Coordinates of C-alpha atoms and ligand atoms in Angstrom, one line a residue:
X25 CA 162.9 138.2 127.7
X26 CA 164.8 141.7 127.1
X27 CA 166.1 142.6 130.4
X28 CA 164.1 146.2 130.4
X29 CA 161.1 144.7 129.5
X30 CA 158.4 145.0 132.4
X31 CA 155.9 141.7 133.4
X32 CA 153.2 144.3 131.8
X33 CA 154.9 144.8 128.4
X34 CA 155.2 140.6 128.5
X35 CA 151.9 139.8 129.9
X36 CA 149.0 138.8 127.8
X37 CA 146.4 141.3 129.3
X38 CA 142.5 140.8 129.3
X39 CA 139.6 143.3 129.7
X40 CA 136.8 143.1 131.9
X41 CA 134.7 141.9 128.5
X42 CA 136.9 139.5 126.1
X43 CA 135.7 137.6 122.5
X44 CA 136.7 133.9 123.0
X45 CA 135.7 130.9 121.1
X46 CA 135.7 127.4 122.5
X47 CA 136.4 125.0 119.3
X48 CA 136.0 121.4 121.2
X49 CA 132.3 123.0 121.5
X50 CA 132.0 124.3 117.6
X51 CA 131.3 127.6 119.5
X52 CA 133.6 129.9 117.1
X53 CA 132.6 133.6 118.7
X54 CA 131.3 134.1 122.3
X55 CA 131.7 137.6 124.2
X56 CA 132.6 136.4 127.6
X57 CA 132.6 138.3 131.0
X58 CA 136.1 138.2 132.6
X59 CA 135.1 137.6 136.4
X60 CA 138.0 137.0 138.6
X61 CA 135.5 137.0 141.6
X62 CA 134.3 133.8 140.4
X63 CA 136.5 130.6 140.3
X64 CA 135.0 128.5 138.1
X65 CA 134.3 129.7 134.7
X66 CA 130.3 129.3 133.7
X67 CA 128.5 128.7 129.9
X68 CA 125.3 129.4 129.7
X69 CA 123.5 126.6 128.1
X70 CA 119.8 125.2 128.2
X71 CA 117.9 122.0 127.7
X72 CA 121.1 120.1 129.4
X73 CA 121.4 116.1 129.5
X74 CA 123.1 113.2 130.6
X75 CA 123.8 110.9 127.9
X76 CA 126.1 107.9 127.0
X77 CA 127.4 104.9 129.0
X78 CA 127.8 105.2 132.6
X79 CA 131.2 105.0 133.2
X80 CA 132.3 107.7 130.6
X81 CA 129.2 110.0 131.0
X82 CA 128.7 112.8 128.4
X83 CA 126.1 115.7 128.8
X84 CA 124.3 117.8 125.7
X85 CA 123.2 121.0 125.7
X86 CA 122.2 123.9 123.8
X87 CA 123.7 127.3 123.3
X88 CA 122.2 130.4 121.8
X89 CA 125.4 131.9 121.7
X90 CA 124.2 135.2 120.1
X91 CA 122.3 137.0 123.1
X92 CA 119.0 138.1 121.9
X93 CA 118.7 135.6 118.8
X94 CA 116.8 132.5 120.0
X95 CA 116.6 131.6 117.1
X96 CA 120.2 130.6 116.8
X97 CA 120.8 127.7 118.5
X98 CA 124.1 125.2 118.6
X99 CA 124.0 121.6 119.7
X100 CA 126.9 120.9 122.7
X101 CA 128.4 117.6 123.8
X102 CA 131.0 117.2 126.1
X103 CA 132.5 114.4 128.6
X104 CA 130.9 115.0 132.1
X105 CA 133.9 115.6 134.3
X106 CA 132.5 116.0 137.8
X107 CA 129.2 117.4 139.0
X108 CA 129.9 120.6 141.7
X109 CA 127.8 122.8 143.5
X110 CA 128.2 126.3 142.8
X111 CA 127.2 129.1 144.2
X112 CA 126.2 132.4 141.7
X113 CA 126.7 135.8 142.3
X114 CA 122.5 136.0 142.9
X115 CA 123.6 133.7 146.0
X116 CA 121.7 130.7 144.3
X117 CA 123.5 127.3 145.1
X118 CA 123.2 124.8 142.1
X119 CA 124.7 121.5 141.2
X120 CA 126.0 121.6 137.8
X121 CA 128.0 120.1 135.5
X122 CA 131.9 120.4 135.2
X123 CA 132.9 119.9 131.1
X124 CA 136.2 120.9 130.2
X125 CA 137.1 122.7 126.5
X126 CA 139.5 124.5 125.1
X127 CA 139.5 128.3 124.8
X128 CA 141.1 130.2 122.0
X129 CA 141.8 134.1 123.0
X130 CA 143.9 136.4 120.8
X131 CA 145.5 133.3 119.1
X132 CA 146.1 131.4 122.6
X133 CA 144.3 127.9 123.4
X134 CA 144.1 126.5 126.9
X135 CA 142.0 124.1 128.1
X136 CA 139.8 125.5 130.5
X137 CA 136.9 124.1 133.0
X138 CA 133.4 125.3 132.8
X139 CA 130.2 125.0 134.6
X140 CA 126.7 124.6 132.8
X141 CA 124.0 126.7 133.5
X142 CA 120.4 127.7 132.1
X143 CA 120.9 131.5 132.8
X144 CA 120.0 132.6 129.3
X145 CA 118.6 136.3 130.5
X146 CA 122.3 137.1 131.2
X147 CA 124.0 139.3 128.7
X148 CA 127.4 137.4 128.3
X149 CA 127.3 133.6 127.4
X150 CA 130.2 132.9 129.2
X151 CA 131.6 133.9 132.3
X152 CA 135.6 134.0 132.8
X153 CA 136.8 132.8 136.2
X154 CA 139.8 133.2 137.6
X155 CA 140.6 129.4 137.9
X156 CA 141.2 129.8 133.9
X157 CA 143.7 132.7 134.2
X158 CA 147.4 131.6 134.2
X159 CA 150.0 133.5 136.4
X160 CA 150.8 135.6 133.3
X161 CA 147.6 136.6 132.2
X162 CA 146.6 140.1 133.6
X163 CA 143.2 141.5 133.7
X164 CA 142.8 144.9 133.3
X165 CA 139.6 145.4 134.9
X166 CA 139.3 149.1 133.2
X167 CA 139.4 148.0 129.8
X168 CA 137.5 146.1 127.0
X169 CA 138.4 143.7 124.6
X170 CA 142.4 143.9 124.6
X171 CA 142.6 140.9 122.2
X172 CA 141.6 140.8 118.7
X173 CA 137.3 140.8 118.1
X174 CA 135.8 138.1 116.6
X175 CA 132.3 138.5 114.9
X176 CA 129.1 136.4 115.4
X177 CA 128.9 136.2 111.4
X178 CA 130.3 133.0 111.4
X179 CA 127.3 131.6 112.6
X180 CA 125.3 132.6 109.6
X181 CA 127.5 131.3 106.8
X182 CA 128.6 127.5 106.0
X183 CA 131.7 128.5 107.6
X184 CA 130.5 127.8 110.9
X185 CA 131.6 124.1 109.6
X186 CA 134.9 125.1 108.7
X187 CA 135.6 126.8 111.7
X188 CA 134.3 124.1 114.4
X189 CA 134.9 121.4 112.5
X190 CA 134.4 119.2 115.5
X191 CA 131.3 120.4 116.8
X192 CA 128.0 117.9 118.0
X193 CA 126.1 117.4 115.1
X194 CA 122.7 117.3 115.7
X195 CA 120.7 114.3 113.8
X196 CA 117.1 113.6 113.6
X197 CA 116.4 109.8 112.6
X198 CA 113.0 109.2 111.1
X199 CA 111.4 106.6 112.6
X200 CA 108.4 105.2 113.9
X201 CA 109.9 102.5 115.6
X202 CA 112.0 104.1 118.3
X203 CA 112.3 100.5 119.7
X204 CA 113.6 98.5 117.1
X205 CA 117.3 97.3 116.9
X206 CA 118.2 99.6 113.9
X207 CA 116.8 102.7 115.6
X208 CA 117.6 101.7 118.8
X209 CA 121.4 101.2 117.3
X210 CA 121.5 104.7 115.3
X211 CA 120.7 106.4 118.2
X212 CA 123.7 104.7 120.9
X213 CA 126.3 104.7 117.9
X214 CA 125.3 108.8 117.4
X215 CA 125.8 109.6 121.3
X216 CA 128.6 107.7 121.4
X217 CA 130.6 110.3 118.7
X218 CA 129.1 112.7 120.8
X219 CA 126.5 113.7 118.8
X220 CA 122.5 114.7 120.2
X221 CA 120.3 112.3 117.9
X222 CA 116.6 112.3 118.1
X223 CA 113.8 110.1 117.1
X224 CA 111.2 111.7 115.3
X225 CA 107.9 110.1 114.5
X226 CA 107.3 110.6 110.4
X227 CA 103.8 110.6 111.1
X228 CA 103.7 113.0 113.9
X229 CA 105.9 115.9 111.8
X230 CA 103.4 118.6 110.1
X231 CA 104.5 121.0 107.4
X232 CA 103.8 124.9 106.6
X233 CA 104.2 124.7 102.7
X234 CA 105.0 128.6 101.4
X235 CA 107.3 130.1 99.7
X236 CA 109.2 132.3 102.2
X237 CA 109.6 130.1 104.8
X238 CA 109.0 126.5 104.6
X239 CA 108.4 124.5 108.0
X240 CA 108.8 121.0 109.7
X241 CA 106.8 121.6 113.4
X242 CA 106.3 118.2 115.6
X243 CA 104.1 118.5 118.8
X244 CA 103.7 121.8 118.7
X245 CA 107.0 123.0 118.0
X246 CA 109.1 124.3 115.1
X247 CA 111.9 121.6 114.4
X248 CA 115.1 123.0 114.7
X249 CA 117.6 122.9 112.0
X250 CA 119.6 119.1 112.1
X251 CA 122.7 119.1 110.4
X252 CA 121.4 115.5 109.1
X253 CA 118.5 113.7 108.6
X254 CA 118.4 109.8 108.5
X255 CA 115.3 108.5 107.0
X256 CA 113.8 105.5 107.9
X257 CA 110.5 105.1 106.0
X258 CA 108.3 102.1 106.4
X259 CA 106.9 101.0 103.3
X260 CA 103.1 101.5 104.9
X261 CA 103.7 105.4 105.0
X262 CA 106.1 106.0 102.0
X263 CA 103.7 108.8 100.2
X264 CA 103.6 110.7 103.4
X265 CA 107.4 109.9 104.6
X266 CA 108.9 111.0 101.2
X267 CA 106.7 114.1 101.8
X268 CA 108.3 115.1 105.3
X269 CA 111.8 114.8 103.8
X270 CA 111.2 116.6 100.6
X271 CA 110.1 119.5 103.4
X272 CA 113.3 119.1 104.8
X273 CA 115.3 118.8 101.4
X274 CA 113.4 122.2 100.5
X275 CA 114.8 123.9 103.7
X276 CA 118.2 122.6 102.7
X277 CA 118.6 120.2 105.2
X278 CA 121.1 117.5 104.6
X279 CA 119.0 113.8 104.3
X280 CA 120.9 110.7 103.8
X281 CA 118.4 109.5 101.4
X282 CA 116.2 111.3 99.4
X283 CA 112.6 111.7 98.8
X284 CA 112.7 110.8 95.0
X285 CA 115.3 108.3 95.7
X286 CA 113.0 106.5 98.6
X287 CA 110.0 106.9 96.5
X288 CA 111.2 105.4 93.3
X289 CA 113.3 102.2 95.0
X290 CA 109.8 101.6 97.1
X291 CA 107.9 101.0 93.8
X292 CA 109.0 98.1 92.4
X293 CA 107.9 98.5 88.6
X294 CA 109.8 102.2 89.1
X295 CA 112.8 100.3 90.2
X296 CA 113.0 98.0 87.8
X297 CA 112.8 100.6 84.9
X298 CA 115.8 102.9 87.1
X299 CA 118.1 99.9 86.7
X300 CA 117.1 99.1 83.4
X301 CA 117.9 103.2 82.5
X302 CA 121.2 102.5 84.2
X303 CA 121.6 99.0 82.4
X304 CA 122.3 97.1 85.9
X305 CA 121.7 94.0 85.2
X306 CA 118.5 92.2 86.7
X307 CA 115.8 89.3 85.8
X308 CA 113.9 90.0 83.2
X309 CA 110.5 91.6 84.6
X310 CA 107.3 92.4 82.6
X311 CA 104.0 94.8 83.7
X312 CA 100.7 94.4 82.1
X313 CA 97.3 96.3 83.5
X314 CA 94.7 95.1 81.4
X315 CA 93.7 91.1 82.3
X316 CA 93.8 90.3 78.4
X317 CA 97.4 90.3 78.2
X318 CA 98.2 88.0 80.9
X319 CA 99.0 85.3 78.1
X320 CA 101.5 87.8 77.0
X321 CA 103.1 88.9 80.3
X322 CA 103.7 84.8 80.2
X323 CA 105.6 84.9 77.2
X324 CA 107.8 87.7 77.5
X325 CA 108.9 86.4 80.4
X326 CA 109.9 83.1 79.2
X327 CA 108.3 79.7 80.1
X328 CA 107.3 78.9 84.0
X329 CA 108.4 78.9 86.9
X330 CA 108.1 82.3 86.9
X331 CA 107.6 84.7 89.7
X332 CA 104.5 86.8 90.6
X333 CA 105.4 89.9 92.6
X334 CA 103.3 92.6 94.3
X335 CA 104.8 96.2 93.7
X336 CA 104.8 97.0 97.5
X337 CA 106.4 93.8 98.8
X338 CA 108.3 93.3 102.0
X339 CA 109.8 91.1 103.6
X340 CA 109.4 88.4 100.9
X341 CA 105.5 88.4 101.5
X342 CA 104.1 88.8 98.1
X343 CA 106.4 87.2 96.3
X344 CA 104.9 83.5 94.8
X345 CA 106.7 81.5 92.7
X346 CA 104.3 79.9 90.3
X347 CA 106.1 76.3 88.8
X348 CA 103.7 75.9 85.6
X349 CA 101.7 78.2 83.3
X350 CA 98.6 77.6 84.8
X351 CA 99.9 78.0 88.6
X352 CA 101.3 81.7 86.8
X353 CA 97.8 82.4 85.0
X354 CA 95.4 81.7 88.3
X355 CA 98.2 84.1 90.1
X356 CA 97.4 86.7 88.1
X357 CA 94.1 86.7 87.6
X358 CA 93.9 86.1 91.7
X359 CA 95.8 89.5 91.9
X360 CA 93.8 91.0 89.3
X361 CA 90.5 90.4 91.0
X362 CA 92.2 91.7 94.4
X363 CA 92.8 95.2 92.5
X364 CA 96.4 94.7 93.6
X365 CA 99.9 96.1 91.5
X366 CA 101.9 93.4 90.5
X367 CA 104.9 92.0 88.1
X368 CA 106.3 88.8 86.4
X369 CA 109.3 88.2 86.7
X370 CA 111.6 85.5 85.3
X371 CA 112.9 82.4 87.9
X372 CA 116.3 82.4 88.8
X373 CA 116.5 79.0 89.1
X374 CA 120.3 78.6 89.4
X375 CA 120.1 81.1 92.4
X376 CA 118.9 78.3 94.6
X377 CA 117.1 80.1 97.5
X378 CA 120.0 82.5 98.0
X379 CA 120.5 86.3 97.7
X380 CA 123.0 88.6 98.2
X381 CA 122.4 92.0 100.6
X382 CA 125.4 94.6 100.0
X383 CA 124.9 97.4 102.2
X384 CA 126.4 100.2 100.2
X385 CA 127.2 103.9 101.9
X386 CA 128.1 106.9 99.8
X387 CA 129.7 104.8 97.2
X388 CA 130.9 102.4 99.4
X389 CA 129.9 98.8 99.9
X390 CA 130.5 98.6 104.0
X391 CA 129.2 94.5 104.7
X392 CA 127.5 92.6 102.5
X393 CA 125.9 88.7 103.5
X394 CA 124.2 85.9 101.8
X395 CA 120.5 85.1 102.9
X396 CA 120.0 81.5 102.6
X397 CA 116.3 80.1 102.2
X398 CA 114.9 77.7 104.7
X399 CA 114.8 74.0 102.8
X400 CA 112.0 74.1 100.4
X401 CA 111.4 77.8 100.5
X402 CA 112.8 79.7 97.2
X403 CA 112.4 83.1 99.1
X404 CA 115.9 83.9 101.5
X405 CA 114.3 86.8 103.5
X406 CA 115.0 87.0 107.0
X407 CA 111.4 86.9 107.9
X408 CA 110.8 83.9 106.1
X409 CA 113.2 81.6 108.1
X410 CA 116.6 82.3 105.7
X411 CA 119.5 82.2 107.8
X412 CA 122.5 85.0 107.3
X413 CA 126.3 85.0 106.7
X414 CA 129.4 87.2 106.0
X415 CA 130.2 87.0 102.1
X416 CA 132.9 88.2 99.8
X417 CA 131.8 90.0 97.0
X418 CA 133.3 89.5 93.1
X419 CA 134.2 92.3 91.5
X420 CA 130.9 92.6 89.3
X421 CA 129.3 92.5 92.3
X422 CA 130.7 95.2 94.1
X423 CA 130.1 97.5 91.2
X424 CA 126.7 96.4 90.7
X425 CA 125.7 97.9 94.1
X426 CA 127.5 100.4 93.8
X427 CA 125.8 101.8 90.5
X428 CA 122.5 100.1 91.6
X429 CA 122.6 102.5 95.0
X430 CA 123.6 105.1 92.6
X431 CA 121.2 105.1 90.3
X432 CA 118.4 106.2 92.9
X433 CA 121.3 108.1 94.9
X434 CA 121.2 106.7 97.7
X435 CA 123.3 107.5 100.5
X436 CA 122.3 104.3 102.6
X437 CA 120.8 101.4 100.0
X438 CA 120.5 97.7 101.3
X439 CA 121.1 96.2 97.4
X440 CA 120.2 92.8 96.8
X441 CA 121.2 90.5 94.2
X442 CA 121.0 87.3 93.1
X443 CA 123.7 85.1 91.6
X444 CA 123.2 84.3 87.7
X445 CA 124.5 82.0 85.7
X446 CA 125.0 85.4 83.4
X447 CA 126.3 87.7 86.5
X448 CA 124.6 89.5 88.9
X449 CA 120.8 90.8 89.3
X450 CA 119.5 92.9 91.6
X451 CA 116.3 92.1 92.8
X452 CA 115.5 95.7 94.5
X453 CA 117.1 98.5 96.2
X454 CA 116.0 99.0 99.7
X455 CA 116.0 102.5 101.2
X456 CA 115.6 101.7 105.0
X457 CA 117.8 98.4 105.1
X458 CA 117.8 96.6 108.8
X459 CA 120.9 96.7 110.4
X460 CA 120.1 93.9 112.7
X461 CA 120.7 90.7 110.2
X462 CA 123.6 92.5 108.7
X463 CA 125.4 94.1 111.9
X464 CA 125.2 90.1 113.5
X465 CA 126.1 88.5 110.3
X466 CA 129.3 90.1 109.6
X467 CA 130.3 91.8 113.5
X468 CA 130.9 95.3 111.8
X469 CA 129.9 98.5 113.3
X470 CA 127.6 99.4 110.4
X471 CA 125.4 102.2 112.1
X472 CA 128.6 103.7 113.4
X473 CA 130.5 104.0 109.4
X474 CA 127.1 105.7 108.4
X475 CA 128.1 107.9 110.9
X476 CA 131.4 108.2 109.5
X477 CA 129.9 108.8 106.4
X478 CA 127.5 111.8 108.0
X479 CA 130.0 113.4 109.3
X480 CA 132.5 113.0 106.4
X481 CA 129.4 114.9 104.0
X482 CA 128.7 117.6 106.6
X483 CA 132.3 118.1 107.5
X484 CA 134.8 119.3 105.3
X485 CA 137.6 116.9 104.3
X486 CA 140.8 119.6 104.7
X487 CA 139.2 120.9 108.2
X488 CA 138.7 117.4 109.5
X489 CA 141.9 116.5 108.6
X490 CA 143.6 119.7 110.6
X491 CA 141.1 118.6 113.3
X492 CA 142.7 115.0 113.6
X493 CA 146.2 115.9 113.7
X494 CA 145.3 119.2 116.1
X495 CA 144.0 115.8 118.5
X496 CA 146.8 113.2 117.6
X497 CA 149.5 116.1 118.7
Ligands
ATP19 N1 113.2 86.4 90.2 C1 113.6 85.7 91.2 N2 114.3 84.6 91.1 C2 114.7 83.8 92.1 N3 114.4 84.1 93.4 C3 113.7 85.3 93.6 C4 113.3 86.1 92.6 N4 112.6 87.2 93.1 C5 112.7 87.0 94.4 N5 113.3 85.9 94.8 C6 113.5 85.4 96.2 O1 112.5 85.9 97.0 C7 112.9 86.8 98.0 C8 112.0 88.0 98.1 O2 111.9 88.7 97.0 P1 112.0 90.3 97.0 O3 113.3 90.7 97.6 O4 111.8 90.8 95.6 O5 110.8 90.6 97.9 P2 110.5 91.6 99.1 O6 109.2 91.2 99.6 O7 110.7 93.0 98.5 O8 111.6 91.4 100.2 P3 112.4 92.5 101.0 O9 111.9 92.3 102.4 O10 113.8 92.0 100.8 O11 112.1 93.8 100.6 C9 114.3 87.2 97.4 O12 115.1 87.5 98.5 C10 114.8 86.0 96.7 O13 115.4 85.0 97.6
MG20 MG1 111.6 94.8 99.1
MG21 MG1 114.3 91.5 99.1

């Protein structure tokens, strides 16, 4: 310091109103009030929650950081560091919640201490006690916004992401089994990287189909904009599931798995012609409709055992493996007369009751186990008694997934294959794979790399790499 130089020239001053931004939050522009009659420093946030494992407590909340816009509203999460009561300036005593975060003012960043409150008629967001200012900070109760303005803009571009590259993500999971392990698993691997994750009923969202401004509502409300969606479509409600997420795809919302992608894996006589467009390997499968060519769905199939498959089969229940002609031909004609969908399908003998399930995420093949068929059952299904384990993949394998998930771009496809004596054939593509076989089988955090791989899609690669090191120093 120049030995002329005053504290006032050195000091870094504040007005009584100051633009601040609080990155840990993702909140890039607030204008806060600069209150050094108040201690603590308050945010004003709404619908706010406890969440996460008891002995490292996190709380979410909402922000609407833009005061008067509603509409805007950014998804918080933040490690509960005490719980205090405090007194406001309206003489109202309340316990809140203490969250620390960092705050960034005129290119300074300090970590800071900050209530929460529901006090959303108040004008500034964020209130600026003194417990925040340093000795060298002065406040210059006469003046506004000494340091450098920021602009609420950045909340209305894609550069929201670039400039809180670290903010809660908020994730809706479509499900309409909110107790089963894969949900139940989506939703304590989400909270745990902080994120808000909620379960939403397929069946329960309604649309407003126009041109200007396309709609999800659910009980009564307008769903608010997730950063992701992760769809989990039973195969009873596939017309109507793929048609809530091709709303969301239309409002440009972010969804792991698409509608056309879910739609044509479901269908197994669409599958099978995907693959065959993508020349993945897989048994040889015919279609007939009319009950006179059932002779020659036989034959281009090749000579029994052959399989007989329903189109919408699930966990291995229409799936019959006819051992002679005749056994094929009274099959048929016993699905014909039941009006029901169905393809032939050639035996893979030397498969022996086994398949292979290669969980494949954004072009990545994250655990992958061998179902092994009870004894004198051909199918290896789970819910037919097969028992799982770990397995390494070959080569061809890998990249059989990998360009079977592909092919119906999928970002989350449960690919299943059988073993050949001529290489690999996928059987189907599933678009809602359990994680509960799969996550036991092979001890990997598979709910929490889809996760990784969320996060690595919605946030950019450069940012989240400044983001890491910003941490790690
Ligand atoms: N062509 C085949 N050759 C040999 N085994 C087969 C063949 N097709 C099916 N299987 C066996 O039957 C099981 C069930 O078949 P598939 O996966 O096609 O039916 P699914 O009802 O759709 O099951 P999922 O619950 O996996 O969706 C397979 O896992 C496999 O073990
Ligand atoms: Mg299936
Ligand atoms: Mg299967």
């Amino acid at each position: 310091m120049a030995d002329d130089a005053t504290p006032q020239d050195t000091a870094f001053r504040l007005g009584w109103e100051e633009w601040v931004s609080l990155p840990d939050l993702g909140l890039p522009a607030l204008k806060a009030k600069v209150d050094t009659g108040a201690r603590t420093s308050a945010l004003h946030a709404y619908e706010i929650e406890p969440f996460g494992p008891a002995a490292r407590p996190r709380v979410r909340f909402m922000v609407h950081p833009v005061p008067g816009r509603s509409d805007l509203a950014i998804p918080c999460s933040a490690e509960v560091l005490d719980r205090r009561e405090v007194t406001s300036s309206n003489g109202e005593t309340e316990l809140r919640y203490v969250i620390q975060s960092e705050i960034s003012v005129g290119g300074r960043t300090w970590p800071i201490e900050l209530t929460l409150t529901d006090r959303g008629t108040m004008a500034y967001r964020m209130l600026l006690g003194r417990q925040a200012l340093s000795e060298d900070i002065v406040v210059s109760p006469g003046d506004s916004f000494c340091q450098p303005s920021l602009t609420y803009d950045v909340y209305h571009s894609t550069r929201v992401r670039e400039v809180a590259p670290d903010r809660t993500l908020r994730i809706a999971v479509l499900s309409r089994e909110g107790h089963s392990y894969s949900t139940r698993r989506l939703v304590a691997e989400g909270e745990k990287r902080g994120h808000v994750v909620e379960v939403i009923d397929t069946t329960r969202c309604y649309m407003t189909i126009n041109s200007l401004a396309p709609e999800v509502h659910y009980d009564g409300k307008r769903l608010p904009r997730y950063d992701a969606v992760i769809p989990r479509i039973g195969a009873s409600i596939t017309p109507y599931g793929t048609a809530v997420i091709r709303q969301f795809e239309t409002i440009g919302t972010y969804c792991v798995n698409g509608s056309e992608g879910i739609a044509a894996s479901r269908d197994k006589l669409q599958a099978h012609q995907v693959l065959a467009r993508h020349r993945i390997g897989m048994p040889t499968t015919a279609f007939a409709a009319s009950p006179k060519d059932t002779g020659n769905l036989i034959q281009l199939v090749g000579a029994a055992p052959l399989i007989v498959k329903l189109l919408e089969s699930t966990q291995g229940k229409g799936v019959v493996l006819a051992e002679t002609k005749k056994a094929a031909e009274s099959v048929i004609s016993a699905f014909r007369g039941l009006k029901a969908n169905f393809l032939v399908q050639q035996f893979v003998k030397e498969a022996a009751g086994e398949d292979i399930r290669c969980l494949v995420m954004n072009g990545r093949v994250v655990a992958s186990i061998r179902r092994v068929a009870q004894p004198g059952e051909f199918r290896s299904n789970l819910h037919q008694g097969g028992v799982a384990e770990a397995v390494r993949l070959t080569k061809a394998e890998r990249e059989t997934a990998l360009r079977a998930a592909k092919a119906f771009r999928l970002g989350l496809a449960g690919v299943d294959l059988l073993r050949s004596s001529d290489g690999p054939k996928v059987l189907e593509v599933n678009s809602s794979p359990g994680l509960e076989g799969i996550e036991k089988a092979t001890g990997k955090n598979v709910a929490g790399s889809l996760y990784e791989a969320i996060e690595k899609h919605v946030r950019p690669e450069p940012v989240r790499r400044r983001a890491a090191r910003r941490t790690a120093g």
